[in-house]
Amino acid sequence: MADETDESSADIRRQVPSTTVLLGDPRLSEASARLGRPIVKAAVGTAQQLVREGRIGPGDAVHAALAALPAHTAGLRPVHNATGVVLHTNLGRAPLSPSALEAMAAAGGYTDVELDLGTGRRAPRGRGAMAALREAVPAAEEVHVVNNGAAALALAAVTLAPGRDILLSRGEFVEIGDGFRIPELLASCGARIREVGTTNRTRLGDYADAAGPDTGFILKVHPSNFTVSGFTGGVGPGELASLGLPVVVDIGSGLLAPDPVLPDEPDAATALRAGATLVTASGDKLLGGPQAGLVLGVAAVVERMRRHPLARALRVDKFTLAALEATLRGPEPPVHAAVHMPLPQLRIRTLRLAEDAARRGLDARVVPHEAVVGGGGAPGTVLPSCALSIPDDLAEPLRTGEPAVLGRVVRGRLLLDLRCVPQECDSDILAAVLRAAGR
Ligand SMILES: *Cc1c(COP(=O)(O)O)cnc(C)c1O
């Protein structure tokens, strides 16, 4: 015999709309087509549980399921970067330009990445991206693209220095982040690292003394995330080339030509013209493109790298090739715009936000701020900037809101620097701030 509790729970069970009925709702079946059935089913389950617990009526189940749906299939959420750190490793480094995103979408289906549609025959993979890179750096005889900057170095090591020495100044033993260290990366490729000079000073004679028949190449690594100042001195690629050994220059940030705003940042064209055999760099730092490792330099050496068996394991996909070509040929990438943003323009945008927020009763003002390139580029270079200063208790609701807005908390204030926020998103930032403040 059923007692009263059992009977009432049976009652509720009867009230809970079935999964089939809920999934048959046109709004939820449209969501299934967009997000996939498992995600919608999970949201339906959440709604059914709410009905079962008596927290909503059965008639609200569809709305509850719709409310429980995520906006996107993937868990990666878009973030407004208001930190003033242009290349923020935790935020995925370079944001792509709309034209690069479009190119990636176009490459999403079948695409002629390795086919010449004119002849119907196989063609060099990613030839458009390679041509764009060659044109962007005429000092490079040949170019190649791999998965990232670390992969470019690894491919150089396995090709040019297997079981041989790589000469590296003690001032250039760099940890690039997350515990990964360039000398350890190269050693894992079967090369021996030969330490040269000291932390603060290394001379041409130090390299000459260490060079010998076992030398694979001389490596220059740009200290891209720290500065050493004072009694310092190093040797440039031009002087190193005079030793008659291959010189590989890891410039890191992917600046292809000198940038007057970043006078201390090495660039590919200058290193190659000075006599570097190879330059390696990342695609998603100052170049402002997709994650990639760029290899530029002497044709015979680049070709040997391209034909090395490991090259196949490091090769990039069609999306990377599409985005890289569009970054090189298309309109100004967001990273370049952020680095070169004129301060008066930034101040006007920030003032407008501060006035609008203050009009709604928020404690908001404009303060000077120091933005940085960050993420392995131009260490020690400050980009004079400004920020919207608001109470720091807004940091968490902004960070966890939709869209997420990430700023910097400094001395009890939340600072929002608009340098890396596209101007058309200023109104989104204002709306998010007002929402977070409950206004
Ligand atoms: C960032 C960086 C790397 C690593 O590049 P990834 O693209 O992150 O693999 C290597 N060397 C230098 C000097 C760098 O700045």
Short mmCIF file of C-alpha atoms and ligand atoms in Angstrom, two decimals:
data_model
loop_
_atom_site.label_atom_id
_atom_site.label_comp_id
_atom_site.label_asym_id
_atom_site.label_seq_id
_atom_site.Cartn_x
_atom_site.Cartn_y
_atom_site.Cartn_z
CA MET A 1 0.00 0.00 0.00
CA ALA A 2 1.32 3.41 -0.98
CA ASP A 3 1.58 5.95 1.80
CA GLU A 4 0.79 9.60 1.32
CA THR A 5 4.35 10.64 0.44
CA ASP A 6 4.61 8.06 -2.30
CA GLU A 7 1.32 9.15 -3.71
CA SER A 8 2.27 12.83 -3.83
CA SER A 9 5.61 12.05 -5.45
CA ALA A 10 3.79 9.93 -8.02
CA ASP A 11 1.58 12.95 -8.57
CA ILE A 12 4.57 15.14 -9.25
CA ARG A 13 6.09 12.52 -11.52
CA ARG A 14 2.96 12.63 -13.59
CA GLN A 15 3.28 16.44 -13.77
CA VAL A 16 6.88 16.50 -14.98
CA PRO A 17 6.77 16.90 -18.77
CA SER A 18 8.54 14.01 -20.50
CA THR A 19 11.88 14.46 -22.25
CA THR A 20 10.26 13.57 -25.58
CA VAL A 21 7.58 16.22 -25.15
CA LEU A 22 10.11 18.89 -24.14
CA LEU A 23 12.57 18.06 -26.94
CA GLY A 24 9.63 18.30 -29.35
CA ASP A 25 9.11 21.97 -28.49
CA PRO A 26 10.11 23.97 -31.60
CA ARG A 27 12.45 26.29 -29.63
CA LEU A 28 14.25 23.35 -28.05
CA SER A 29 14.48 21.37 -31.28
CA GLU A 30 15.95 24.47 -32.96
CA ALA A 31 18.48 24.57 -30.10
CA SER A 32 19.26 20.88 -30.71
CA ALA A 33 20.10 21.68 -34.33
CA ARG A 34 22.40 24.50 -33.19
CA LEU A 35 24.04 23.08 -30.05
CA GLY A 36 23.60 19.32 -30.45
CA ARG A 37 21.11 17.05 -28.71
CA PRO A 38 23.17 16.05 -25.63
CA ILE A 39 23.58 19.69 -24.50
CA VAL A 40 19.84 20.36 -24.93
CA LYS A 41 18.95 17.10 -23.19
CA ALA A 42 21.07 18.12 -20.21
CA ALA A 43 19.23 21.46 -20.03
CA VAL A 44 15.90 19.62 -20.26
CA GLY A 45 17.02 17.41 -17.36
CA THR A 46 17.79 20.50 -15.29
CA ALA A 47 14.31 21.90 -16.02
CA GLN A 48 12.61 18.59 -15.15
CA GLN A 49 14.45 18.50 -11.84
CA LEU A 50 13.17 22.01 -11.02
CA VAL A 51 9.59 20.85 -11.68
CA ARG A 52 10.16 17.71 -9.61
CA GLU A 53 11.38 19.83 -6.71
CA GLY A 54 8.29 21.99 -7.03
CA ARG A 55 10.41 25.09 -7.71
CA ILE A 56 8.69 25.82 -11.03
CA GLY A 57 5.40 24.72 -12.54
CA PRO A 58 5.28 22.16 -15.36
CA GLY A 59 4.26 24.94 -17.76
CA ASP A 60 7.58 26.72 -17.14
CA ALA A 61 9.73 23.70 -18.03
CA VAL A 62 10.47 24.83 -21.60
CA HIS A 63 11.52 28.30 -20.45
CA ALA A 64 13.70 26.83 -17.72
CA ALA A 65 15.37 24.50 -20.24
CA LEU A 66 15.99 27.42 -22.62
CA ALA A 67 17.46 29.45 -19.76
CA ALA A 68 19.76 26.55 -18.84
CA LEU A 69 21.22 26.35 -22.38
CA PRO A 70 24.79 27.57 -22.87
CA ALA A 71 25.32 30.26 -25.52
CA HIS A 72 27.91 28.17 -27.39
CA THR A 73 28.81 24.53 -27.90
CA ALA A 74 32.41 25.01 -26.78
CA GLY A 75 33.24 25.92 -23.20
CA LEU A 76 35.66 28.72 -24.20
CA ARG A 77 33.89 31.99 -23.42
CA PRO A 78 34.62 35.33 -25.07
CA VAL A 79 36.27 37.85 -22.72
CA HIS A 80 36.63 41.61 -23.04
CA ASN A 81 40.27 42.26 -22.24
CA ALA A 82 40.29 45.50 -20.23
CA THR A 83 43.57 44.70 -18.48
CA GLY A 84 45.77 46.89 -20.70
CA VAL A 85 47.94 43.80 -21.34
CA VAL A 86 47.81 43.52 -25.13
CA LEU A 87 49.11 39.92 -25.36
CA HIS A 88 47.59 38.15 -22.38
CA THR A 89 48.68 34.50 -22.43
CA ASN A 90 45.77 33.43 -20.22
CA LEU A 91 43.37 35.10 -22.67
CA GLY A 92 44.78 33.32 -25.71
CA ARG A 93 47.31 35.98 -26.80
CA ALA A 94 46.41 37.75 -30.07
CA PRO A 95 42.74 38.30 -30.93
CA LEU A 96 42.26 37.79 -34.66
CA SER A 97 41.05 40.43 -37.09
CA PRO A 98 37.54 40.02 -38.51
CA SER A 99 39.10 39.22 -41.89
CA ALA A 100 41.24 36.45 -40.35
CA LEU A 101 38.15 35.02 -38.64
CA GLU A 102 36.29 35.13 -41.93
CA ALA A 103 39.15 33.34 -43.69
CA MET A 104 39.05 30.60 -41.04
CA ALA A 105 35.32 30.15 -41.45
CA ALA A 106 35.75 29.93 -45.23
CA ALA A 107 38.44 27.26 -44.78
CA GLY A 108 36.17 25.25 -42.50
CA GLY A 109 34.70 23.07 -45.21
CA TYR A 110 36.52 21.45 -48.10
CA THR A 111 39.16 23.88 -49.33
CA ASP A 112 41.97 23.98 -51.89
CA VAL A 113 44.73 23.98 -49.23
CA GLU A 114 46.83 21.44 -51.20
CA LEU A 115 45.16 21.55 -54.61
CA ASP A 116 45.55 23.76 -57.67
CA LEU A 117 41.99 24.12 -58.92
CA GLY A 118 43.34 25.40 -62.27
CA THR A 119 45.23 22.22 -63.13
CA GLY A 120 43.40 19.84 -60.82
CA ARG A 121 46.77 18.72 -59.43
CA ARG A 122 48.32 18.68 -55.98
CA ALA A 123 49.86 22.04 -55.00
CA PRO A 124 52.20 23.15 -52.18
CA ARG A 125 50.28 23.23 -48.90
CA GLY A 126 49.30 26.72 -47.76
CA ARG A 127 51.02 28.41 -50.69
CA GLY A 128 48.98 31.61 -50.20
CA ALA A 129 50.14 32.04 -46.61
CA MET A 130 53.74 31.25 -47.54
CA ALA A 131 53.68 33.77 -50.38
CA ALA A 132 52.21 36.42 -48.06
CA LEU A 133 54.96 35.79 -45.50
CA ARG A 134 57.69 35.90 -48.17
CA GLU A 135 56.32 39.19 -49.49
CA ALA A 136 56.10 40.63 -45.98
CA VAL A 137 59.80 39.85 -45.36
CA PRO A 138 61.70 40.16 -48.66
CA ALA A 139 64.96 39.56 -46.75
CA ALA A 140 63.84 35.94 -46.26
CA GLU A 141 64.71 33.67 -49.19
CA GLU A 142 62.29 31.02 -47.98
CA VAL A 143 59.74 30.57 -45.22
CA HIS A 144 57.99 27.77 -43.39
CA VAL A 145 55.22 27.68 -40.79
CA VAL A 146 54.87 25.23 -37.90
CA ASN A 147 52.65 24.88 -34.85
CA ASN A 148 54.23 27.53 -32.60
CA GLY A 149 57.48 29.30 -31.75
CA ALA A 150 58.70 26.39 -29.66
CA ALA A 151 58.07 24.00 -32.57
CA ALA A 152 60.10 26.25 -34.89
CA LEU A 153 63.06 26.05 -32.49
CA ALA A 154 62.65 22.29 -32.08
CA LEU A 155 62.65 21.80 -35.85
CA ALA A 156 65.79 23.94 -36.16
CA ALA A 157 67.51 21.86 -33.47
CA VAL A 158 66.62 18.44 -34.92
CA THR A 159 67.56 19.56 -38.43
CA LEU A 160 70.78 21.48 -37.77
CA ALA A 161 72.15 20.16 -34.48
CA PRO A 162 71.24 16.50 -33.79
CA GLY A 163 73.88 15.25 -31.34
CA ARG A 164 75.76 18.51 -31.81
CA ASP A 165 76.35 21.75 -29.92
CA ILE A 166 74.10 24.79 -29.84
CA LEU A 167 76.01 27.80 -28.55
CA LEU A 168 73.83 29.96 -26.28
CA SER A 169 74.79 32.97 -24.18
CA ARG A 170 74.20 32.56 -20.43
CA GLY A 171 72.16 35.77 -20.61
CA GLU A 172 69.68 34.08 -22.96
CA PHE A 173 68.66 31.01 -20.95
CA VAL A 174 64.97 31.86 -21.05
CA GLU A 175 61.97 30.25 -19.38
CA ILE A 176 59.05 31.12 -21.67
CA GLY A 177 56.21 30.31 -19.29
CA ASP A 178 54.32 27.50 -17.55
CA GLY A 179 57.70 26.04 -16.55
CA PHE A 180 58.93 25.52 -20.12
CA ARG A 181 62.56 26.45 -20.75
CA ILE A 182 64.21 26.95 -24.14
CA PRO A 183 67.52 25.19 -23.27
CA GLU A 184 65.58 22.16 -21.99
CA LEU A 185 63.42 22.14 -25.11
CA LEU A 186 66.54 22.09 -27.32
CA ALA A 187 68.23 19.41 -25.21
CA SER A 188 65.10 17.25 -25.52
CA CYS A 189 65.62 17.42 -29.30
CA GLY A 190 68.99 15.70 -28.96
CA ALA A 191 71.21 18.78 -29.11
CA ARG A 192 73.83 19.74 -26.53
CA ILE A 193 73.63 23.27 -25.14
CA ARG A 194 77.02 24.88 -24.87
CA GLU A 195 76.88 27.82 -22.42
CA VAL A 196 78.72 30.91 -23.58
CA GLY A 197 79.72 34.10 -21.71
CA THR A 198 77.96 35.33 -18.57
CA THR A 199 74.49 36.46 -17.53
CA ASN A 200 75.23 40.13 -18.16
CA ARG A 201 78.00 40.15 -20.76
CA THR A 202 78.91 37.88 -23.65
CA ARG A 203 81.53 38.73 -26.29
CA LEU A 204 82.23 37.49 -29.81
CA GLY A 205 85.42 35.83 -28.49
CA ASP A 206 83.32 33.73 -26.09
CA TYR A 207 81.41 32.29 -29.04
CA ALA A 208 84.63 31.83 -31.06
CA ASP A 209 86.24 29.91 -28.16
CA ALA A 210 83.23 27.59 -27.86
CA ALA A 211 82.85 26.99 -31.61
CA GLY A 212 84.24 23.83 -33.15
CA PRO A 213 83.55 20.96 -35.52
CA ASP A 214 80.72 19.79 -33.25
CA THR A 215 78.84 23.09 -33.40
CA GLY A 216 75.41 22.80 -35.01
CA PHE A 217 74.55 26.47 -34.78
CA ILE A 218 74.77 29.61 -32.73
CA LEU A 219 71.45 30.57 -31.15
CA LYS A 220 70.30 34.05 -30.14
CA VAL A 221 67.19 34.04 -27.95
CA HIS A 222 65.43 37.34 -27.38
CA PRO A 223 64.87 37.78 -23.63
CA SER A 224 61.23 38.58 -24.37
CA ASN A 225 59.82 38.47 -20.84
CA PHE A 226 62.48 40.13 -18.70
CA THR A 227 65.11 42.86 -18.88
CA VAL A 228 68.68 42.91 -17.60
CA SER A 229 70.04 46.42 -17.16
CA GLY A 230 73.32 47.92 -16.01
CA PHE A 231 76.71 46.53 -17.04
CA THR A 232 75.47 44.44 -19.94
CA GLY A 233 76.57 43.54 -23.43
CA GLY A 234 75.79 40.98 -26.11
CA VAL A 235 76.67 40.16 -29.68
CA GLY A 236 74.30 40.80 -32.58
CA PRO A 237 73.54 38.39 -35.43
CA GLY A 238 75.76 40.30 -37.86
CA GLU A 239 78.93 39.83 -35.79
CA LEU A 240 78.00 36.21 -35.03
CA ALA A 241 77.61 35.47 -38.73
CA SER A 242 81.28 36.43 -39.16
CA LEU A 243 82.23 33.18 -37.36
CA GLY A 244 81.05 31.21 -40.38
CA LEU A 245 78.52 29.07 -38.48
CA PRO A 246 74.76 29.02 -38.95
CA VAL A 247 73.12 31.68 -36.75
CA VAL A 248 69.54 31.11 -35.61
CA VAL A 249 67.75 34.10 -34.07
CA ASP A 250 64.65 33.43 -31.98
CA ILE A 251 63.07 36.89 -31.99
CA GLY A 252 60.00 35.60 -30.14
CA SER A 253 57.35 38.20 -30.80
CA GLY A 254 57.02 37.98 -34.59
CA LEU A 255 57.69 41.61 -35.42
CA LEU A 256 58.51 41.39 -39.13
CA ALA A 257 59.98 44.89 -39.50
CA PRO A 258 61.13 47.54 -36.98
CA ASP A 259 58.36 49.30 -35.03
CA PRO A 260 59.25 52.80 -33.75
CA VAL A 261 56.85 52.38 -30.80
CA LEU A 262 58.85 49.32 -29.66
CA PRO A 263 62.47 50.37 -30.28
CA ASP A 264 64.04 47.52 -28.28
CA GLU A 265 62.05 44.73 -29.93
CA PRO A 266 64.05 42.72 -32.51
CA ASP A 267 62.46 42.11 -35.92
CA ALA A 268 62.86 39.46 -38.58
CA ALA A 269 63.96 41.70 -41.48
CA THR A 270 66.76 43.36 -39.51
CA ALA A 271 68.12 40.05 -38.18
CA LEU A 272 68.09 38.46 -41.66
CA ARG A 273 69.70 41.48 -43.32
CA ALA A 274 72.42 41.41 -40.63
CA GLY A 275 73.26 37.86 -41.66
CA ALA A 276 71.11 35.48 -39.60
CA THR A 277 70.70 32.09 -41.27
CA LEU A 278 67.26 31.60 -39.74
CA VAL A 279 64.77 33.63 -37.76
CA THR A 280 62.09 31.92 -35.68
CA ALA A 281 59.06 33.64 -34.13
CA SER A 282 55.51 33.17 -32.88
CA GLY A 283 52.48 34.05 -35.02
CA ASP A 284 50.20 35.08 -32.16
CA LYS A 285 52.30 37.74 -30.45
CA LEU A 286 53.08 41.12 -32.04
CA LEU A 287 52.24 39.86 -35.53
CA GLY A 288 48.68 39.60 -34.24
CA GLY A 289 47.82 36.35 -36.03
CA PRO A 290 46.99 32.76 -35.14
CA GLN A 291 49.16 30.51 -33.00
CA ALA A 292 51.99 29.52 -35.32
CA GLY A 293 55.75 29.25 -35.50
CA LEU A 294 57.36 31.23 -38.29
CA VAL A 295 60.64 30.10 -39.84
CA LEU A 296 62.34 32.55 -42.22
CA GLY A 297 65.77 32.47 -43.78
CA VAL A 298 68.23 30.85 -46.17
CA ALA A 299 66.34 28.75 -48.72
CA ALA A 300 68.47 25.59 -48.50
CA VAL A 301 68.20 25.49 -44.70
CA VAL A 302 64.45 26.18 -44.60
CA GLU A 303 63.95 23.49 -47.23
CA ARG A 304 65.90 20.96 -45.13
CA MET A 305 63.63 21.78 -42.20
CA ARG A 306 60.51 21.42 -44.32
CA ARG A 307 61.66 17.96 -45.46
CA HIS A 308 62.66 16.73 -41.97
CA PRO A 309 60.38 13.86 -40.82
CA LEU A 310 59.44 15.79 -37.67
CA ALA A 311 58.05 18.64 -39.80
CA ARG A 312 54.99 16.53 -40.47
CA ALA A 313 54.28 16.30 -36.74
CA LEU A 314 54.55 20.06 -36.36
CA ARG A 315 52.57 21.11 -39.41
CA VAL A 316 49.73 23.62 -39.14
CA ASP A 317 46.14 23.13 -40.13
CA LYS A 318 44.15 24.92 -42.82
CA PHE A 319 42.65 27.32 -40.25
CA THR A 320 46.07 28.56 -39.21
CA LEU A 321 47.14 29.01 -42.83
CA ALA A 322 43.95 30.90 -43.64
CA ALA A 323 44.19 33.19 -40.60
CA LEU A 324 47.91 33.82 -41.11
CA GLU A 325 47.45 34.85 -44.74
CA ALA A 326 44.55 37.15 -43.85
CA THR A 327 46.57 38.67 -40.99
CA LEU A 328 49.51 39.36 -43.32
CA ARG A 329 47.48 40.66 -46.27
CA GLY A 330 44.34 42.04 -44.65
CA PRO A 331 43.43 45.11 -42.58
CA GLU A 332 45.32 46.10 -39.41
CA PRO A 333 45.18 43.29 -36.83
CA PRO A 334 43.73 44.21 -33.40
CA VAL A 335 47.12 43.74 -31.68
CA HIS A 336 48.73 46.37 -33.92
CA ALA A 337 45.80 48.73 -33.32
CA ALA A 338 46.05 48.24 -29.55
CA VAL A 339 49.80 48.88 -29.45
CA HIS A 340 49.49 52.01 -31.62
CA MET A 341 46.26 53.43 -30.16
CA PRO A 342 46.63 57.21 -29.81
CA LEU A 343 46.23 58.22 -26.16
CA PRO A 344 43.86 61.17 -26.87
CA GLN A 345 41.44 58.83 -28.63
CA LEU A 346 41.59 56.37 -25.74
CA ARG A 347 41.03 59.20 -23.24
CA ILE A 348 37.93 60.42 -25.07
CA ARG A 349 36.41 56.92 -25.08
CA THR A 350 37.23 56.39 -21.39
CA LEU A 351 35.87 59.84 -20.40
CA ARG A 352 32.62 59.10 -22.21
CA LEU A 353 32.22 55.84 -20.26
CA ALA A 354 33.11 57.53 -16.97
CA GLU A 355 30.54 60.30 -17.55
CA ASP A 356 27.81 57.82 -18.49
CA ALA A 357 28.59 55.64 -15.47
CA ALA A 358 28.76 58.64 -13.10
CA ARG A 359 25.42 59.90 -14.44
CA ARG A 360 23.96 56.57 -13.32
CA GLY A 361 25.31 57.18 -9.81
CA LEU A 362 28.49 55.11 -10.05
CA ASP A 363 31.77 56.17 -8.44
CA ALA A 364 33.66 56.32 -11.76
CA ARG A 365 36.59 58.44 -12.95
CA VAL A 366 39.42 58.39 -15.47
CA VAL A 367 42.94 57.71 -14.19
CA PRO A 368 46.34 57.41 -15.92
CA HIS A 369 47.37 53.81 -16.54
CA GLU A 370 50.40 51.97 -17.87
CA ALA A 371 49.55 49.36 -20.48
CA VAL A 372 52.10 46.76 -21.61
CA VAL A 373 52.61 44.47 -24.58
CA GLY A 374 52.88 41.44 -22.25
CA GLY A 375 52.93 37.78 -23.32
CA GLY A 376 56.52 37.61 -24.55
CA GLY A 377 57.02 40.96 -26.21
CA ALA A 378 58.70 44.27 -25.44
CA PRO A 379 59.48 43.69 -21.75
CA GLY A 380 59.92 46.92 -19.83
CA THR A 381 58.17 48.99 -22.51
CA VAL A 382 55.25 50.97 -21.10
CA LEU A 383 52.41 52.09 -23.35
CA PRO A 384 51.10 55.30 -21.70
CA SER A 385 47.40 54.68 -21.28
CA CYS A 386 44.35 55.57 -19.21
CA ALA A 387 41.67 53.58 -17.43
CA LEU A 388 38.16 53.80 -16.08
CA SER A 389 38.50 53.53 -12.29
CA ILE A 390 35.50 52.00 -10.46
CA PRO A 391 35.00 50.27 -7.08
CA ASP A 392 36.88 46.96 -6.89
CA ASP A 393 33.88 44.98 -5.65
CA LEU A 394 32.73 45.05 -9.30
CA ALA A 395 35.72 42.94 -10.37
CA GLU A 396 34.10 39.58 -9.65
CA PRO A 397 30.63 40.20 -11.13
CA LEU A 398 32.27 41.64 -14.25
CA ARG A 399 34.67 38.70 -14.57
CA THR A 400 31.91 36.10 -14.16
CA GLY A 401 29.28 38.03 -16.14
CA GLU A 402 28.13 37.54 -19.73
CA PRO A 403 30.09 38.85 -21.55
CA ALA A 404 33.04 38.48 -19.16
CA VAL A 405 35.00 41.69 -18.58
CA LEU A 406 38.50 41.40 -17.15
CA GLY A 407 40.24 44.43 -15.63
CA ARG A 408 43.01 45.02 -13.07
CA VAL A 409 42.52 45.59 -9.36
CA VAL A 410 44.99 48.20 -8.12
CA ARG A 411 44.89 49.62 -4.60
CA GLY A 412 41.22 49.00 -3.98
CA ARG A 413 40.01 50.14 -7.41
CA LEU A 414 39.07 48.18 -10.51
CA LEU A 415 40.82 49.67 -13.55
CA LEU A 416 39.35 49.06 -17.01
CA ASP A 417 41.76 49.98 -19.83
CA LEU A 418 39.93 50.17 -23.18
CA ARG A 419 43.10 49.90 -25.31
CA CYS A 420 42.42 46.25 -26.19
CA VAL A 421 38.63 46.61 -26.37
CA PRO A 422 37.25 47.25 -29.86
CA GLN A 423 35.62 50.69 -29.83
CA GLU A 424 32.27 49.28 -30.94
CA CYS A 425 32.22 47.29 -27.68
CA ASP A 426 32.43 50.35 -25.39
CA SER A 427 28.65 50.27 -24.91
CA ASP A 428 28.87 46.57 -23.94
CA ILE A 429 31.43 47.47 -21.28
CA LEU A 430 29.22 50.26 -19.92
CA ALA A 431 26.19 47.94 -19.85
CA ALA A 432 28.22 45.24 -18.06
CA VAL A 433 29.52 47.74 -15.49
CA LEU A 434 26.01 49.06 -14.78
CA ARG A 435 24.65 45.51 -14.53
CA ALA A 436 27.45 44.49 -12.16
CA ALA A 437 26.69 47.55 -10.01
CA GLY A 438 22.98 46.74 -10.07
CA ARG A 439 22.03 49.99 -11.83
C1 LIG B 1 57.08 33.22 -26.88
C2 LIG B 1 58.46 32.82 -27.14
C3 LIG B 1 58.77 31.51 -27.50
C4 LIG B 1 57.72 30.43 -27.57
O1 LIG B 1 56.82 30.64 -28.59
P1 LIG B 1 55.41 29.86 -28.58
O2 LIG B 1 54.74 30.38 -29.81
O3 LIG B 1 54.73 30.24 -27.31
O4 LIG B 1 55.72 28.42 -28.63
C5 LIG B 1 60.06 31.20 -27.78
N1 LIG B 1 61.04 32.12 -27.69
C6 LIG B 1 60.79 33.40 -27.36
C7 LIG B 1 61.90 34.38 -27.29
C8 LIG B 1 59.49 33.79 -27.06
O5 LIG B 1 59.24 35.07 -26.72
#
